[in-house]
Amino acid sequence: MLAQTHIKQQLDALRHSKASGFVRLRVTFEIRSFLGWLAAQTLYPRIYWHARGQSSPEYVALGAIQELTAPEDIRQVCSNTAEPHDDSPRYYGGLAFDPTQPGWQGFGACRFVLPRIELVRRGECVSLCLNLWLTGDNLEQELHAAETALDALQPEAPLPPLQKQRWHRHDCPGPERWQTLVERVTAPDFQASTPKVVLSRESVLTSQHDAGQINPWAMLDQWANYAQDCFHFGFQFSPEQAFIACSPERLYRREERHFFTEALAGTIRRSGDEATDEALATELLTDSKNRLENRLVHADILSRLAPLAHDATLTEPRILKLRLLQHLKCDIEAELKPGVCDWQLLDALHPTPAVGGAPREAALAFIREFEPYERGWYAGACGMLSRETSEFSVAIRSARIQPGSVTLFAGAGIVAGSEPAAEWAELDNKIANVLSLLG
């Protein structure tokens, strides 16, 4: 490819330079489908990140020159000493829902990758980037590793079709266990100390035919078409499994010291009829149970943000409309105090009451003891971080893909007045989009 030839010329020039530290080489690149290009590659990890909003940059990350595998390692990104006009490294990855637990095999409690190769789209401009980290004595080793990665790149190819098929579905917890858990949380004695717990369910779909593993990037591509007002992302650290999501929820976005987050809690369906949807939205805005759920979320966020920021503002609840659901959403903005970094924000905000509960520690203790499966990266914090800008989504509306199976996840905030059957129906509504793709 011509782009590879041009970037190799830049690589050769490094032999005669005095470059050190992080170096990013880039060339313009022509491509139609980021996910089609990603699916054709052989390097691992393979990562895709596209933040909510059509104008947001789109990223593919391949390979790794460095990994962060403990939450406190994120401090390294904050302490990067590059000059403001220099490129700074971008790390892609996530934290499990409960970083104190081991997490899924291959994902762990925390995993962020500084990739060898990046594909970046900003507006109409697409760049192929090659990343190196040069120290005093590793120049030839890094040049060789970078050239090997370039030589491994494959041309873009059409995504394979996502064949609908028959599945066997197993829900954990099942309906009876779900009813017991909801009744425990809504009991007056429990509510007196823990007014909200977000309970969740995994739905494991196993193929009734030997159809092999679903291509995660083909699945994400089709799913994203049904969820355009969402964050779209995926992580495939090895060929054996992948985690993908089309999440409507931002954990936070940081631009230098300017900070954005949101309280997304409270759900009602959409009907497909505009007048009915407006009536349902009005019902959601005035429903005391859903307003309480949202209020618990934004109050907790503001409380946790207070030591780290000032001048925080909160909007009134408004309706976020998705294809099949509507949510209550409040936007929060603030200015971060000097020296506040991403590791502090993640530690303070994740997991939010929208996916854990309130108070956080009491809700997490209940989930650890009674939820009958391992959440792993479901409801975790997934995104991209750099010195200048970081953005994370809460990994809801997500799926874990393994050989012969697809696991879907959904949760519901349980507060006073929650009814087991209604909350179970909400879980089904939250996976309806992706179930319609799979058959």
PDB file of N, CA, C and O in Angstrom, residues 294-342:
ATOM      1  N   ASN A 294     -33.425   8.950  39.058  1.00  0.00           N
ATOM      2  CA  ASN A 294     -32.503   9.910  38.446  1.00  0.00           C
ATOM      3  C   ASN A 294     -31.908  10.845  39.496  1.00  0.00           C
ATOM      4  O   ASN A 294     -30.707  11.176  39.440  1.00  0.00           O
ATOM      5  N   ARG A 295     -32.726  11.282  40.447  1.00  0.00           N
ATOM      6  CA  ARG A 295     -32.248  12.210  41.477  1.00  0.00           C
ATOM      7  C   ARG A 295     -31.147  11.567  42.331  1.00  0.00           C
ATOM      8  O   ARG A 295     -30.161  12.215  42.683  1.00  0.00           O
ATOM      9  N   LEU A 296     -31.292  10.294  42.642  1.00  0.00           N
ATOM     10  CA  LEU A 296     -30.258   9.599  43.413  1.00  0.00           C
ATOM     11  C   LEU A 296     -28.945   9.561  42.640  1.00  0.00           C
ATOM     12  O   LEU A 296     -27.861   9.688  43.217  1.00  0.00           O
ATOM     13  N   VAL A 297     -29.031   9.411  41.322  1.00  0.00           N
ATOM     14  CA  VAL A 297     -27.816   9.362  40.497  1.00  0.00           C
ATOM     15  C   VAL A 297     -27.124  10.715  40.460  1.00  0.00           C
ATOM     16  O   VAL A 297     -25.925  10.834  40.746  1.00  0.00           O
ATOM     17  N   HIS A 298     -27.867  11.793  40.117  1.00  0.00           N
ATOM     18  CA  HIS A 298     -27.156  13.069  39.961  1.00  0.00           C
ATOM     19  C   HIS A 298     -26.698  13.639  41.299  1.00  0.00           C
ATOM     20  O   HIS A 298     -25.672  14.320  41.371  1.00  0.00           O
ATOM     21  N   ALA A 299     -27.413  13.343  42.378  1.00  0.00           N
ATOM     22  CA  ALA A 299     -26.965  13.813  43.690  1.00  0.00           C
ATOM     23  C   ALA A 299     -25.658  13.146  44.087  1.00  0.00           C
ATOM     24  O   ALA A 299     -24.740  13.791  44.624  1.00  0.00           O
ATOM     25  N   ASP A 300     -25.537  11.847  43.799  1.00  0.00           N
ATOM     26  CA  ASP A 300     -24.305  11.124  44.124  1.00  0.00           C
ATOM     27  C   ASP A 300     -23.136  11.626  43.280  1.00  0.00           C
ATOM     28  O   ASP A 300     -22.024  11.820  43.782  1.00  0.00           O
ATOM     29  N   ILE A 301     -23.377  11.854  41.991  1.00  0.00           N
ATOM     30  CA  ILE A 301     -22.312  12.352  41.118  1.00  0.00           C
ATOM     31  C   ILE A 301     -21.808  13.706  41.612  1.00  0.00           C
ATOM     32  O   ILE A 301     -20.594  13.941  41.715  1.00  0.00           O
ATOM     33  N   LEU A 302     -22.727  14.629  41.911  1.00  0.00           N
ATOM     34  CA  LEU A 302     -22.323  15.957  42.377  1.00  0.00           C
ATOM     35  C   LEU A 302     -21.549  15.876  43.683  1.00  0.00           C
ATOM     36  O   LEU A 302     -20.566  16.608  43.887  1.00  0.00           O
ATOM     37  N   SER A 303     -21.961  14.979  44.571  1.00  0.00           N
ATOM     38  CA  SER A 303     -21.264  14.820  45.840  1.00  0.00           C
ATOM     39  C   SER A 303     -19.843  14.310  45.630  1.00  0.00           C
ATOM     40  O   SER A 303     -18.888  14.800  46.242  1.00  0.00           O
ATOM     41  N   ARG A 304     -19.659  13.332  44.732  1.00  0.00           N
ATOM     42  CA  ARG A 304     -18.331  12.765  44.490  1.00  0.00           C
ATOM     43  C   ARG A 304     -17.442  13.712  43.702  1.00  0.00           C
ATOM     44  O   ARG A 304     -16.215  13.684  43.808  1.00  0.00           O
ATOM     45  N   LEU A 305     -18.072  14.563  42.900  1.00  0.00           N
ATOM     46  CA  LEU A 305     -17.317  15.520  42.093  1.00  0.00           C
ATOM     47  C   LEU A 305     -16.846  16.720  42.905  1.00  0.00           C
ATOM     48  O   LEU A 305     -15.839  17.364  42.550  1.00  0.00           O
ATOM     49  N   ALA A 306     -17.524  17.020  43.998  1.00  0.00           N
ATOM     50  CA  ALA A 306     -17.266  18.249  44.761  1.00  0.00           C
ATOM     51  C   ALA A 306     -15.800  18.449  45.159  1.00  0.00           C
ATOM     52  O   ALA A 306     -15.273  19.561  45.024  1.00  0.00           O
ATOM     53  N   PRO A 307     -15.068  17.421  45.634  1.00  0.00           N
ATOM     54  CA  PRO A 307     -13.666  17.658  46.016  1.00  0.00           C
ATOM     55  C   PRO A 307     -12.731  17.882  44.818  1.00  0.00           C
ATOM     56  O   PRO A 307     -11.605  18.345  45.001  1.00  0.00           O
ATOM     57  N   LEU A 308     -13.203  17.567  43.618  1.00  0.00           N
ATOM     58  CA  LEU A 308     -12.332  17.599  42.439  1.00  0.00           C
ATOM     59  C   LEU A 308     -12.621  18.761  41.503  1.00  0.00           C
ATOM     60  O   LEU A 308     -11.821  19.039  40.596  1.00  0.00           O
ATOM     61  N   ALA A 309     -13.752  19.446  41.684  1.00  0.00           N
ATOM     62  CA  ALA A 309     -14.171  20.447  40.701  1.00  0.00           C
ATOM     63  C   ALA A 309     -14.913  21.579  41.393  1.00  0.00           C
ATOM     64  O   ALA A 309     -15.287  21.500  42.556  1.00  0.00           O
ATOM     65  N   HIS A 310     -15.123  22.654  40.619  1.00  0.00           N
ATOM     66  CA  HIS A 310     -15.921  23.774  41.119  1.00  0.00           C
ATOM     67  C   HIS A 310     -16.795  24.291  39.975  1.00  0.00           C
ATOM     68  O   HIS A 310     -16.660  23.887  38.822  1.00  0.00           O
ATOM     69  N   ASP A 311     -17.705  25.192  40.315  1.00  0.00           N
ATOM     70  CA  ASP A 311     -18.622  25.787  39.333  1.00  0.00           C
ATOM     71  C   ASP A 311     -19.463  24.731  38.609  1.00  0.00           C
ATOM     72  O   ASP A 311     -19.723  24.847  37.407  1.00  0.00           O
ATOM     73  N   ALA A 312     -19.884  23.695  39.319  1.00  0.00           N
ATOM     74  CA  ALA A 312     -20.699  22.651  38.697  1.00  0.00           C
ATOM     75  C   ALA A 312     -22.107  23.158  38.421  1.00  0.00           C
ATOM     76  O   ALA A 312     -22.698  23.872  39.232  1.00  0.00           O
ATOM     77  N   THR A 313     -22.640  22.803  37.261  1.00  0.00           N
ATOM     78  CA  THR A 313     -24.015  23.156  36.895  1.00  0.00           C
ATOM     79  C   THR A 313     -24.770  21.892  36.509  1.00  0.00           C
ATOM     80  O   THR A 313     -24.187  20.954  35.953  1.00  0.00           O
ATOM     81  N   LEU A 314     -26.062  21.880  36.777  1.00  0.00           N
ATOM     82  CA  LEU A 314     -26.917  20.724  36.513  1.00  0.00           C
ATOM     83  C   LEU A 314     -28.156  21.187  35.773  1.00  0.00           C
ATOM     84  O   LEU A 314     -28.816  22.140  36.197  1.00  0.00           O
ATOM     85  N   THR A 315     -28.483  20.533  34.661  1.00  0.00           N
ATOM     86  CA  THR A 315     -29.695  20.876  33.927  1.00  0.00           C
ATOM     87  C   THR A 315     -30.888  20.125  34.510  1.00  0.00           C
ATOM     88  O   THR A 315     -30.744  19.142  35.234  1.00  0.00           O
ATOM     89  N   GLU A 316     -32.076  20.596  34.170  1.00  0.00           N
ATOM     90  CA  GLU A 316     -33.292  19.873  34.525  1.00  0.00           C
ATOM     91  C   GLU A 316     -33.359  18.568  33.714  1.00  0.00           C
ATOM     92  O   GLU A 316     -32.813  18.481  32.616  1.00  0.00           O
ATOM     93  N   PRO A 317     -34.042  17.532  34.225  1.00  0.00           N
ATOM     94  CA  PRO A 317     -34.165  16.292  33.462  1.00  0.00           C
ATOM     95  C   PRO A 317     -34.839  16.527  32.113  1.00  0.00           C
ATOM     96  O   PRO A 317     -35.788  17.305  32.004  1.00  0.00           O
ATOM     97  N   ARG A 318     -34.303  15.878  31.091  1.00  0.00           N
ATOM     98  CA  ARG A 318     -34.914  15.916  29.766  1.00  0.00           C
ATOM     99  C   ARG A 318     -34.947  14.492  29.219  1.00  0.00           C
ATOM    100  O   ARG A 318     -34.403  13.570  29.822  1.00  0.00           O
ATOM    101  N   ILE A 319     -35.574  14.329  28.082  1.00  0.00           N
ATOM    102  CA  ILE A 319     -35.757  12.998  27.512  1.00  0.00           C
ATOM    103  C   ILE A 319     -34.673  12.718  26.473  1.00  0.00           C
ATOM    104  O   ILE A 319     -34.439  13.510  25.560  1.00  0.00           O
ATOM    105  N   LEU A 320     -33.991  11.593  26.639  1.00  0.00           N
ATOM    106  CA  LEU A 320     -33.090  11.065  25.615  1.00  0.00           C
ATOM    107  C   LEU A 320     -33.830   9.951  24.892  1.00  0.00           C
ATOM    108  O   LEU A 320     -34.195   8.937  25.505  1.00  0.00           O
ATOM    109  N   LYS A 321     -34.063  10.134  23.592  1.00  0.00           N
ATOM    110  CA  LYS A 321     -34.827   9.159  22.821  1.00  0.00           C
ATOM    111  C   LYS A 321     -33.880   8.246  22.046  1.00  0.00           C
ATOM    112  O   LYS A 321     -33.043   8.717  21.269  1.00  0.00           O
ATOM    113  N   LEU A 322     -34.034   6.956  22.266  1.00  0.00           N
ATOM    114  CA  LEU A 322     -33.336   5.942  21.499  1.00  0.00           C
ATOM    115  C   LEU A 322     -34.348   5.214  20.621  1.00  0.00           C
ATOM    116  O   LEU A 322     -35.520   5.564  20.601  1.00  0.00           O
ATOM    117  N   ARG A 323     -33.894   4.191  19.917  1.00  0.00           N
ATOM    118  CA  ARG A 323     -34.783   3.539  18.948  1.00  0.00           C
ATOM    119  C   ARG A 323     -35.992   2.891  19.628  1.00  0.00           C
ATOM    120  O   ARG A 323     -37.131   3.043  19.173  1.00  0.00           O
ATOM    121  N   LEU A 324     -35.764   2.186  20.739  1.00  0.00           N
ATOM    122  CA  LEU A 324     -36.848   1.471  21.392  1.00  0.00           C
ATOM    123  C   LEU A 324     -37.147   1.965  22.798  1.00  0.00           C
ATOM    124  O   LEU A 324     -38.133   1.542  23.400  1.00  0.00           O
ATOM    125  N   LEU A 325     -36.294   2.847  23.332  1.00  0.00           N
ATOM    126  CA  LEU A 325     -36.419   3.284  24.716  1.00  0.00           C
ATOM    127  C   LEU A 325     -36.281   4.792  24.826  1.00  0.00           C
ATOM    128  O   LEU A 325     -35.717   5.456  23.939  1.00  0.00           O
ATOM    129  N   GLN A 326     -36.774   5.336  25.946  1.00  0.00           N
ATOM    130  CA  GLN A 326     -36.565   6.728  26.314  1.00  0.00           C
ATOM    131  C   GLN A 326     -36.027   6.754  27.747  1.00  0.00           C
ATOM    132  O   GLN A 326     -36.456   5.975  28.597  1.00  0.00           O
ATOM    133  N   HIS A 327     -35.071   7.667  27.997  1.00  0.00           N
ATOM    134  CA  HIS A 327     -34.449   7.767  29.314  1.00  0.00           C
ATOM    135  C   HIS A 327     -34.531   9.196  29.828  1.00  0.00           C
ATOM    136  O   HIS A 327     -34.552  10.159  29.048  1.00  0.00           O
ATOM    137  N   LEU A 328     -34.524   9.340  31.165  1.00  0.00           N
ATOM    138  CA  LEU A 328     -34.333  10.640  31.788  1.00  0.00           C
ATOM    139  C   LEU A 328     -32.844  10.960  31.839  1.00  0.00           C
ATOM    140  O   LEU A 328     -32.038  10.121  32.244  1.00  0.00           O
ATOM    141  N   LYS A 329     -32.484  12.188  31.462  1.00  0.00           N
ATOM    142  CA  LYS A 329     -31.074  12.567  31.385  1.00  0.00           C
ATOM    143  C   LYS A 329     -30.892  13.986  31.902  1.00  0.00           C
ATOM    144  O   LYS A 329     -31.606  14.903  31.505  1.00  0.00           O
ATOM    145  N   CYS A 330     -29.921  14.153  32.821  1.00  0.00           N
ATOM    146  CA  CYS A 330     -29.498  15.478  33.279  1.00  0.00           C
ATOM    147  C   CYS A 330     -28.035  15.661  32.908  1.00  0.00           C
ATOM    148  O   CYS A 330     -27.216  14.754  33.117  1.00  0.00           O
ATOM    149  N   ASP A 331     -27.680  16.820  32.366  1.00  0.00           N
ATOM    150  CA  ASP A 331     -26.289  17.113  32.008  1.00  0.00           C
ATOM    151  C   ASP A 331     -25.610  17.886  33.130  1.00  0.00           C
ATOM    152  O   ASP A 331     -26.211  18.779  33.746  1.00  0.00           O
ATOM    153  N   ILE A 332     -24.348  17.565  33.376  1.00  0.00           N
ATOM    154  CA  ILE A 332     -23.554  18.206  34.412  1.00  0.00           C
ATOM    155  C   ILE A 332     -22.256  18.708  33.793  1.00  0.00           C
ATOM    156  O   ILE A 332     -21.597  17.981  33.042  1.00  0.00           O
ATOM    157  N   GLU A 333     -21.908  19.972  34.080  1.00  0.00           N
ATOM    158  CA  GLU A 333     -20.627  20.542  33.649  1.00  0.00           C
ATOM    159  C   GLU A 333     -19.912  21.117  34.855  1.00  0.00           C
ATOM    160  O   GLU A 333     -20.547  21.560  35.822  1.00  0.00           O
ATOM    161  N   ALA A 334     -18.575  21.134  34.790  1.00  0.00           N
ATOM    162  CA  ALA A 334     -17.789  21.699  35.883  1.00  0.00           C
ATOM    163  C   ALA A 334     -16.392  22.020  35.387  1.00  0.00           C
ATOM    164  O   ALA A 334     -15.980  21.579  34.305  1.00  0.00           O
ATOM    165  N   GLU A 335     -15.664  22.797  36.178  1.00  0.00           N
ATOM    166  CA  GLU A 335     -14.243  23.054  35.934  1.00  0.00           C
ATOM    167  C   GLU A 335     -13.438  22.271  36.970  1.00  0.00           C
ATOM    168  O   GLU A 335     -13.688  22.390  38.172  1.00  0.00           O
ATOM    169  N   LEU A 336     -12.495  21.471  36.489  1.00  0.00           N
ATOM    170  CA  LEU A 336     -11.682  20.674  37.395  1.00  0.00           C
ATOM    171  C   LEU A 336     -10.664  21.549  38.115  1.00  0.00           C
ATOM    172  O   LEU A 336     -10.140  22.512  37.552  1.00  0.00           O
ATOM    173  N   LYS A 337     -10.393  21.195  39.353  1.00  0.00           N
ATOM    174  CA  LYS A 337      -9.370  21.907  40.108  1.00  0.00           C
ATOM    175  C   LYS A 337      -7.987  21.581  39.539  1.00  0.00           C
ATOM    176  O   LYS A 337      -7.793  20.512  38.940  1.00  0.00           O
ATOM    177  N   PRO A 338      -7.016  22.491  39.686  1.00  0.00           N
ATOM    178  CA  PRO A 338      -5.663  22.234  39.156  1.00  0.00           C
ATOM    179  C   PRO A 338      -5.107  20.914  39.691  1.00  0.00           C
ATOM    180  O   PRO A 338      -5.253  20.590  40.873  1.00  0.00           O
ATOM    181  N   GLY A 339      -4.485  20.158  38.770  1.00  0.00           N
ATOM    182  CA  GLY A 339      -3.841  18.913  39.162  1.00  0.00           C
ATOM    183  C   GLY A 339      -4.734  17.694  39.167  1.00  0.00           C
ATOM    184  O   GLY A 339      -4.244  16.567  39.327  1.00  0.00           O
ATOM    185  N   VAL A 340      -6.045  17.858  38.989  1.00  0.00           N
ATOM    186  CA  VAL A 340      -6.953  16.704  38.983  1.00  0.00           C
ATOM    187  C   VAL A 340      -6.778  15.929  37.678  1.00  0.00           C
ATOM    188  O   VAL A 340      -6.780  16.512  36.594  1.00  0.00           O
ATOM    189  N   CYS A 341      -6.628  14.617  37.788  1.00  0.00           N
ATOM    190  CA  CYS A 341      -6.345  13.773  36.629  1.00  0.00           C
ATOM    191  C   CYS A 341      -7.395  12.673  36.476  1.00  0.00           C
ATOM    192  O   CYS A 341      -8.231  12.460  37.351  1.00  0.00           O
ATOM    193  N   ASP A 342      -7.273  11.952  35.362  1.00  0.00           N
ATOM    194  CA  ASP A 342      -8.284  10.944  35.034  1.00  0.00           C
ATOM    195  C   ASP A 342      -8.377   9.840  36.072  1.00  0.00           C
ATOM    196  O   ASP A 342      -9.470   9.338  36.339  1.00  0.00           O
TER     197      ASP A 342
END
